[in-house]
Coordinates of C-alpha atoms and ligand atoms in Angstrom, one line a residue:
M1 CA -24.9 -9.3 29.2
T2 CA -21.5 -7.9 28.0
G3 CA -19.4 -8.1 31.5
E4 CA -16.8 -6.1 32.5
L5 CA -14.4 -4.6 29.6
A6 CA -11.2 -6.8 29.7
I7 CA -9.1 -3.9 30.0
S8 CA -10.8 -3.2 33.6
G9 CA -10.0 -6.8 34.3
G10 CA -13.0 -8.6 33.0
T11 CA -12.9 -11.8 30.7
P12 CA -11.7 -10.8 26.9
I13 CA -14.7 -11.6 24.7
I14 CA -12.6 -13.5 21.9
P15 CA -11.6 -16.7 23.6
R16 CA -8.5 -17.7 21.3
P17 CA -6.2 -15.4 19.6
L18 CA -7.5 -14.6 15.6
P19 CA -5.5 -15.6 12.9
T20 CA -2.4 -13.5 11.7
Y21 CA -0.8 -12.6 8.5
R22 CA 2.5 -13.3 10.7
D23 CA 2.4 -17.0 10.9
S24 CA 0.7 -20.0 9.4
S25 CA -2.8 -19.7 11.4
G26 CA -3.6 -16.6 8.9
R27 CA -1.9 -17.6 5.9
W28 CA -2.4 -20.2 2.9
L29 CA 0.7 -21.6 2.2
G30 CA 2.0 -25.0 2.0
E31 CA 3.5 -28.2 -0.1
E32 CA 3.9 -26.2 -3.6
E33 CA 5.8 -23.9 -2.2
K34 CA 8.1 -26.0 -0.4
Q35 CA 8.6 -28.3 -3.4
R36 CA 9.6 -25.0 -5.7
L37 CA 11.5 -23.8 -3.3
A38 CA 13.6 -27.4 -3.0
Q39 CA 13.9 -27.3 -7.0
V40 CA 15.4 -24.1 -6.5
I41 CA 18.0 -25.0 -3.6
D42 CA 18.5 -28.2 -5.9
S43 CA 19.4 -26.7 -8.8
G44 CA 22.3 -24.6 -7.1
C45 CA 21.3 -21.5 -8.8
L46 CA 19.5 -18.8 -6.4
S47 CA 19.6 -16.0 -8.8
H48 CA 17.7 -14.7 -12.0
L49 CA 20.7 -14.6 -13.9
C50 CA 21.0 -18.3 -14.2
G51 CA 17.6 -19.2 -13.0
T52 CA 13.9 -19.4 -14.6
Q53 CA 11.3 -18.7 -11.5
V54 CA 12.0 -15.0 -11.6
A55 CA 11.1 -14.5 -15.3
E56 CA 8.1 -17.0 -14.8
F57 CA 6.9 -14.7 -11.8
E58 CA 7.3 -11.9 -13.6
R59 CA 5.3 -12.9 -17.0
R60 CA 2.5 -14.7 -15.1
F61 CA 1.6 -12.0 -12.4
A62 CA 1.8 -9.4 -15.5
E63 CA -0.7 -11.7 -17.2
L64 CA -2.9 -12.1 -14.0
I65 CA -3.2 -8.4 -13.7
G66 CA -3.4 -7.5 -17.5
C67 CA -0.2 -5.6 -18.0
R68 CA 2.5 -6.1 -20.7
L69 CA 5.6 -5.4 -19.1
A70 CA 7.0 -6.6 -15.4
V71 CA 10.0 -6.1 -13.4
A72 CA 10.5 -8.3 -10.1
T73 CA 12.2 -6.5 -7.2
N74 CA 13.1 -7.1 -3.9
S75 CA 10.7 -4.8 -2.0
G76 CA 7.3 -2.7 -2.5
T77 CA 9.5 0.6 -1.7
S78 CA 12.0 -0.8 -4.5
A79 CA 9.4 -1.2 -6.9
L80 CA 8.4 2.2 -6.3
H81 CA 12.4 3.4 -6.2
T82 CA 12.4 1.8 -9.6
A83 CA 9.6 3.5 -10.8
I84 CA 11.0 7.0 -10.1
L85 CA 14.2 6.4 -11.5
Y86 CA 12.4 5.7 -14.6
L87 CA 10.5 8.8 -14.7
N88 CA 13.8 10.4 -13.7
P89 CA 12.7 13.5 -12.3
E90 CA 15.0 16.7 -12.1
P91 CA 16.3 17.6 -8.6
G92 CA 13.5 19.8 -6.9
D93 CA 10.6 18.5 -9.1
E94 CA 7.1 17.8 -7.4
I95 CA 5.3 14.3 -6.9
L96 CA 1.9 14.4 -5.7
V97 CA 1.0 11.4 -3.2
S98 CA -1.5 10.9 -0.2
P99 CA -0.3 11.5 3.5
I100 CA -2.1 8.2 4.4
T101 CA 0.0 5.3 2.6
D102 CA 3.3 3.3 3.3
M103 CA 6.2 5.5 4.0
G104 CA 7.8 3.3 1.2
T105 CA 5.7 5.5 -1.4
V106 CA 7.3 8.5 -0.1
I107 CA 11.2 7.3 0.6
P108 CA 11.7 6.8 -3.8
I109 CA 10.5 10.3 -4.2
L110 CA 12.8 11.8 -1.7
S111 CA 15.8 9.2 -2.5
Q112 CA 15.7 10.9 -6.1
L113 CA 15.5 14.6 -4.4
A114 CA 12.4 15.3 -5.8
L115 CA 9.6 16.9 -3.4
P116 CA 6.3 15.3 -2.2
V117 CA 3.2 17.3 -2.1
F118 CA 0.8 16.0 -0.1
V119 CA -2.9 15.8 -1.2
D120 CA -5.5 15.5 1.3
V121 CA -7.6 12.6 1.3
D122 CA -11.2 11.7 0.7
P123 CA -12.7 10.7 4.7
V124 CA -15.0 8.3 2.5
D125 CA -12.3 5.9 1.5
Q126 CA -9.3 7.4 2.7
N127 CA -8.0 7.7 -0.5
M128 CA -6.3 10.6 -2.2
N129 CA -9.3 13.0 -3.0
P130 CA -9.6 14.1 -6.9
A131 CA -11.1 17.5 -5.6
R132 CA -8.0 18.5 -3.7
I133 CA -5.1 17.5 -6.6
E134 CA -5.5 20.4 -8.7
E135 CA -5.0 22.9 -6.5
A136 CA -1.3 20.8 -5.4
I137 CA -0.4 21.5 -9.4
S138 CA 2.7 23.2 -10.1
E139 CA 4.9 24.0 -12.6
R140 CA 7.3 21.6 -11.3
T141 CA 4.9 18.9 -10.4
R142 CA 5.8 15.8 -12.9
A143 CA 3.9 12.7 -11.6
L144 CA 1.0 11.4 -9.1
I145 CA 1.0 8.3 -7.2
V146 CA -2.0 7.0 -6.5
T147 CA -2.1 4.6 -3.4
H148 CA -5.2 2.4 -3.5
M149 CA -5.6 2.4 0.3
H150 CA -6.6 -0.6 2.4
G151 CA -7.6 -2.7 -0.7
S152 CA -10.2 0.0 -2.0
P153 CA -9.3 1.4 -5.4
A154 CA -9.0 5.1 -5.7
D155 CA -11.5 7.1 -8.0
M156 CA -9.2 6.3 -10.8
D157 CA -11.3 8.2 -13.7
A158 CA -11.3 11.4 -11.9
V159 CA -7.6 11.0 -11.4
M160 CA -6.6 9.9 -14.9
D161 CA -8.7 12.8 -16.1
I162 CA -6.8 15.4 -14.3
A163 CA -3.7 13.8 -15.1
R164 CA -3.6 13.5 -18.5
R165 CA -5.1 17.5 -18.5
H166 CA -2.2 18.7 -16.6
N167 CA 0.2 16.0 -18.5
L168 CA 1.3 14.3 -15.1
F169 CA 2.7 10.7 -15.1
V170 CA 0.9 8.3 -12.8
I171 CA 2.2 5.5 -11.0
E172 CA -0.4 3.2 -9.1
D173 CA 0.6 2.3 -5.7
C174 CA -1.5 -1.5 -5.5
A175 CA 0.6 -2.8 -2.5
Q176 CA -2.5 -3.2 -0.7
A177 CA -5.1 -4.1 -3.9
Q178 CA -3.9 -7.0 -5.4
L179 CA -6.5 -7.7 -8.2
A180 CA -9.1 -5.1 -6.7
T181 CA -11.2 -3.6 -9.9
Y182 CA -12.5 -0.2 -10.6
K183 CA -15.5 0.1 -12.4
G184 CA -14.1 -3.6 -14.0
R185 CA -10.7 -2.8 -14.8
T186 CA -8.1 -4.0 -12.4
V187 CA -6.3 -2.1 -10.2
G188 CA -2.7 -1.5 -12.1
T189 CA -4.1 -1.4 -15.5
M190 CA -5.2 2.2 -15.4
G191 CA -2.0 4.4 -14.7
D192 CA 1.2 4.5 -16.4
L193 CA 3.4 2.4 -14.0
A194 CA 1.8 0.2 -11.2
C195 CA 3.9 -0.8 -8.5
F196 CA 3.2 -4.0 -5.7
S197 CA 4.7 -5.3 -2.8
F198 CA 5.0 -8.9 -1.5
Q199 CA 6.3 -8.0 2.1
Q200 CA 4.6 -10.6 4.7
S201 CA 1.4 -8.6 5.4
K202 CA 0.1 -8.6 1.5
H203 CA -2.2 -10.9 0.1
L204 CA 0.5 -12.8 -2.0
T205 CA 3.8 -12.7 -0.1
T206 CA 7.6 -13.6 -0.4
G207 CA 8.5 -12.5 2.5
D208 CA 9.8 -9.3 1.2
G209 CA 9.8 -8.6 -2.7
G210 CA 7.8 -6.2 -5.6
M211 CA 7.0 -5.6 -8.8
V212 CA 6.4 -2.9 -11.5
L213 CA 4.1 -3.3 -14.4
A214 CA 3.6 -1.0 -17.1
N215 CA 2.2 -1.7 -21.0
Q216 CA 4.8 0.8 -22.2
D217 CA 8.8 0.9 -21.6
G218 CA 11.4 3.8 -22.7
L219 CA 9.1 6.5 -22.3
F220 CA 11.5 8.7 -20.4
G221 CA 14.8 7.7 -22.4
R222 CA 15.3 4.7 -19.8
N223 CA 14.5 1.3 -20.0
L224 CA 12.2 -0.2 -16.8
R225 CA 14.6 -2.8 -15.9
H226 CA 17.6 -0.8 -16.1
C227 CA 16.1 1.2 -13.6
M228 CA 16.6 -1.5 -10.8
D229 CA 19.8 -3.4 -12.2
K230 CA 22.6 -0.9 -12.1
G231 CA 21.8 0.8 -14.9
W232 CA 23.0 -2.0 -17.2
P233 CA 21.9 -3.2 -20.3
R234 CA 22.5 -6.6 -20.0
E235 CA 21.0 -7.5 -23.1
R236 CA 23.0 -6.0 -25.3
G237 CA 25.9 -8.2 -24.0
G238 CA 28.8 -7.3 -22.0
R239 CA 29.3 -4.6 -19.3
D240 CA 27.9 -1.1 -19.2
H241 CA 26.5 1.4 -17.0
L242 CA 24.3 4.1 -18.5
F243 CA 22.8 5.9 -15.6
L244 CA 23.1 5.7 -11.6
A245 CA 20.5 2.9 -10.5
P246 CA 20.7 0.7 -7.8
N247 CA 20.6 -3.4 -7.7
Y248 CA 17.0 -4.2 -6.3
H249 CA 17.1 -7.9 -7.8
M250 CA 14.0 -10.3 -6.3
T251 CA 15.5 -13.8 -5.7
E252 CA 15.1 -17.2 -7.3
L253 CA 13.7 -18.6 -3.8
Q254 CA 10.9 -15.8 -3.2
A255 CA 10.4 -16.2 -7.0
A256 CA 9.6 -19.9 -6.2
V257 CA 7.4 -19.1 -3.1
G258 CA 5.4 -16.7 -5.1
L259 CA 4.7 -18.3 -8.0
P260 CA 2.3 -21.3 -6.5
Q261 CA 0.3 -18.4 -4.7
L262 CA -0.7 -16.6 -8.3
P263 CA -3.9 -19.4 -8.7
R264 CA -4.8 -18.9 -5.2
L265 CA -5.0 -14.8 -5.2
E266 CA -8.8 -14.8 -6.1
A267 CA -9.9 -17.1 -3.7
V268 CA -7.4 -15.2 -0.9
I269 CA -9.1 -11.5 -1.5
A270 CA -12.5 -13.2 -1.9
A271 CA -12.4 -14.8 1.7
R272 CA -11.1 -11.8 3.0
R273 CA -13.7 -9.6 1.2
E274 CA -17.0 -12.3 2.5
S275 CA -15.7 -11.9 5.8
A276 CA -15.4 -8.2 5.5
R277 CA -18.9 -7.6 3.8
N278 CA -20.2 -10.0 7.0
L279 CA -18.9 -7.6 10.1
D280 CA -20.1 -4.5 7.8
S281 CA -23.6 -6.0 8.3
Q282 CA -23.3 -6.9 11.7
L283 CA -21.8 -3.6 12.9
Q284 CA -24.4 -1.6 10.6
D285 CA -27.0 -0.6 13.8
V286 CA -23.8 -0.2 16.2
P287 CA -23.8 3.6 16.8
A288 CA -20.3 5.7 16.7
V289 CA -19.0 3.4 14.4
H290 CA -18.7 3.5 11.0
P291 CA -16.9 0.4 8.3
L292 CA -15.1 2.5 5.7
R293 CA -17.9 2.9 2.5
I294 CA -16.9 0.6 -0.7
Q295 CA -18.0 2.5 -3.6
P296 CA -20.8 0.1 -5.7
D297 CA -18.5 0.5 -8.7
R298 CA -15.5 -1.0 -7.1
R299 CA -14.4 -4.4 -6.0
E300 CA -12.0 -4.2 -3.0
T301 CA -9.7 -6.7 -1.5
R302 CA -9.8 -5.6 2.3
F303 CA -6.4 -5.3 3.1
F304 CA -7.1 -3.8 6.6
Y305 CA -10.5 -3.3 8.1
V306 CA -11.3 0.3 8.9
L307 CA -13.7 1.3 11.5
T308 CA -14.4 5.3 11.8
L309 CA -15.5 6.0 15.1
D310 CA -17.7 9.1 16.0
L311 CA -15.7 10.8 19.0
T312 CA -18.3 12.9 19.4
Q313 CA -20.7 9.5 20.6
L314 CA -17.5 8.5 23.1
S315 CA -16.2 9.3 26.4
V316 CA -12.8 8.2 25.6
D317 CA -10.3 8.7 22.9
G318 CA -9.4 6.7 20.1
A319 CA -6.2 5.1 21.7
A320 CA -8.5 4.2 24.7
V321 CA -11.1 2.3 22.4
V322 CA -8.2 0.8 20.9
A323 CA -6.1 -0.4 24.3
A324 CA -9.9 -2.0 25.0
L325 CA -10.3 -3.6 21.8
V326 CA -6.6 -5.5 22.1
A327 CA -7.6 -6.5 25.5
E328 CA -11.1 -8.1 24.1
G329 CA -8.5 -9.7 21.7
L330 CA -9.0 -7.9 18.5
P331 CA -5.4 -7.0 17.0
C332 CA -5.8 -3.6 15.7
F333 CA -3.9 -0.1 15.9
L334 CA -5.0 3.6 16.0
G335 CA -4.5 5.4 12.5
Y336 CA -2.8 4.3 9.3
P337 CA 0.0 5.0 8.8
G338 CA 0.1 5.8 12.7
K339 CA -1.6 8.5 14.8
V340 CA -0.2 10.9 12.4
P341 CA -0.1 11.5 8.5
L342 CA 3.2 10.4 6.8
Y343 CA 4.3 14.2 7.2
K344 CA 4.5 14.7 10.9
Y345 CA 7.0 11.9 10.9
P346 CA 10.7 13.0 11.5
M347 CA 12.1 12.0 8.4
I348 CA 9.9 14.5 6.4
R349 CA 9.1 16.9 9.3
D350 CA 12.6 17.6 10.3
H351 CA 14.2 16.9 6.9
Q352 CA 16.2 14.0 8.2
T353 CA 17.6 12.9 4.4
F354 CA 21.2 13.4 3.4
G355 CA 23.9 14.2 6.1
S356 CA 23.0 17.7 7.5
S357 CA 21.6 19.5 4.1
G358 CA 17.9 18.8 4.8
W359 CA 18.0 18.1 0.7
P360 CA 15.5 17.8 -0.9
F361 CA 13.4 20.1 1.3
T362 CA 16.3 22.9 0.9
L363 CA 17.2 22.4 -2.6
P364 CA 18.1 25.9 -4.2
S365 CA 16.8 24.6 -7.6
A366 CA 13.5 23.9 -5.7
R367 CA 10.6 26.2 -6.1
R368 CA 10.1 26.9 -2.5
R369 CA 11.8 26.0 0.7
W370 CA 9.3 23.0 1.7
N371 CA 8.3 22.9 5.3
Y372 CA 5.3 20.7 6.1
T373 CA 3.0 22.4 8.7
D374 CA 0.2 21.3 11.1
A375 CA -3.0 21.8 9.0
L376 CA -1.7 20.6 5.7
C377 CA -4.1 17.7 5.2
P378 CA -7.0 18.1 7.9
M379 CA -8.7 15.3 6.9
A380 CA -6.1 12.6 6.7
E381 CA -5.4 14.0 10.4
L382 CA -8.8 13.3 11.4
A383 CA -8.5 9.8 10.1
C384 CA -5.3 9.0 11.9
R385 CA -7.4 10.1 15.3
E386 CA -10.6 8.2 14.4
S387 CA -9.3 4.9 12.8
V388 CA -9.2 2.0 14.2
V389 CA -7.4 -0.2 11.7
I390 CA -8.1 -3.9 12.0
W391 CA -5.5 -6.7 10.9
W392 CA -7.3 -8.8 8.3
S393 CA -6.3 -12.4 6.9
E394 CA -8.2 -14.4 4.5
R395 CA -8.5 -17.3 7.5
L396 CA -11.1 -15.4 9.3
T397 CA -14.4 -17.3 9.4
A398 CA -17.9 -16.4 10.0
D399 CA -17.3 -17.4 14.1
H400 CA -14.5 -15.0 14.1
M401 CA -16.9 -12.0 12.5
D402 CA -19.6 -12.9 15.4
Q403 CA -16.7 -12.7 17.9
I404 CA -15.2 -9.5 16.7
A405 CA -18.6 -7.8 16.4
A406 CA -19.4 -9.0 19.8
A407 CA -16.2 -7.7 20.5
V408 CA -16.7 -3.7 19.2
R409 CA -20.2 -4.0 20.6
K410 CA -19.1 -4.4 24.2
V411 CA -16.4 -1.8 23.7
I412 CA -18.2 0.6 22.4
G413 CA -21.5 0.1 24.7
A414 CA -18.8 0.8 27.7
Y415 CA -17.4 4.0 26.3
R416 CA -20.7 5.4 24.9
R417 CA -21.4 9.0 25.8
Ligands
PLP501 C1 3.7 -2.2 1.8 C2 3.4 -0.8 1.2 C3 4.2 -0.5 0.8 C4 6.0 -0.9 0.6 O1 6.1 -2.1 0.0 P1 7.4 -3.0 1.3 O2 7.5 -4.2 0.6 O3 7.4 -2.9 2.7 O4 8.8 -1.9 0.7 C5 3.8 0.5 -0.4 N1 3.0 1.4 -0.4 C6 1.7 0.7 0.4 C7 0.4 1.3 0.3 C8 2.1 -0.5 1.2 O5 0.9 -1.2 1.6

C-alpha cells in the first residue's frame, strides 16, 4: 500500500512541489505592494531621509505589536546589533543566548566584543531552558537574548523573573514569532527590547529588513536610533557623531513592500497554525515521530514545523530519514541551526573573528579564555540530531497536510525497527 520509497526508485508520494516561501507559490504578495513601490519610485526619494514609508512602517508595526518605540533596520541581524549597541557592553562582558537560533543572534554580541554564553534548551520546545539560566550567570553577565524559536513563545514569566533578580537586560528575538502570544501577551512586549527580521523566509517579508521595538529609550545613555545611524543625533540638526555605530537604515522600497502586509499578518500566521495543527493530529499515532509540543498558554506562529525522531525506534539516522522525506517531495532538513548547535561552527569554535586575535574569546579583559567544548549543551546537540525541520508556508492546504502525513508514514514505516 505504501510502495517503494522514492529514494530507492519508487514514486514520490507528494505529486507536485509544495508551496515555498522562496517564490509566489508560498507567499501572499500582490497589487498593493506593487502600487506602493511604484509611488516610491515615482517620488524619486528612496530613503527615509526624504520619504514617509519607513516612518509609517515603524509606527504601524509598533502599534501592531504593542510597543511605543520602533526603529527599522536593514536586517534582523542589524536589529539585534542595534540592540547590543544600545546596551553598550564592556569588552569581555557576557550575554546569555540559546545555541539553537540563527547565527544572526550571536554575530552582534561578538561584533561588540562581548561573549555569548550558551544556555541549553528545553527539548519540549527547543527554547532556552529557564532551569539552566542561573548556572550560566556570572559577575560579567549583562544581558540575555531569548529567541522564540520556531514561532513558539519561550517561557517568559520564568525568564523575566530570573533576569529581574539578576539585573539582566532582556532582548527578545522575535524573528520567527511575529504576533505569537504568551499568556495573552504579544511576543516582543515582555522584555526590554524586541528584535524582528523581515528576511525572505519570515512571516512578513521585505526581502531583507528588521525592526527594534522598545517602550523606553536612553536606558544606557544612548538613544536607540543613534545606534543604527552612525551615532548621529539628527534630531538636533547639523552633523555630530556621538559614538561608534554603523548605518543600518531600511529603505523606502522595503517599507513600501512591508506596509501592505501588516493587515494580513494575523491571517498569515493563523493559516500556518491551522495547517500545523492539522498535521499534529494526523501524526499523533505515527510511531517514532513527535511534533514539538505547544504549551496551552501560548499561541504559536509555526515558523518551521519540527518533528522530533525517536531514533531508538528507527533503523537509520536522522540524515537518512530527511533524505527519504526530501525524495518523497517534502522540503525539510536535519536540525536547526543545522546538524550542530551554533557554538560548533568555525566562527565560534575556531575563534574566526578579528584578524588572528581570537577576540573576544581571548580578550585579556574577559573573565576567562573562552572555548566551546563538545558537551556544552547536550539537549541542543540531541535536538540537532533528532529534528526534522520542515519548511512551512501560509499557502499550505489541508490536501497538502494529507500528503505530508502520508510521506512521513511511508518513510517511518519503511525505516521502523
Ligand atoms: C532570521 C533570524 C535572525 C536574523 O535575521 P536576518 O534578517 O536574517 O539577519 C535572527 N534570529 C532568528 C531567530 C532568525 O530566525
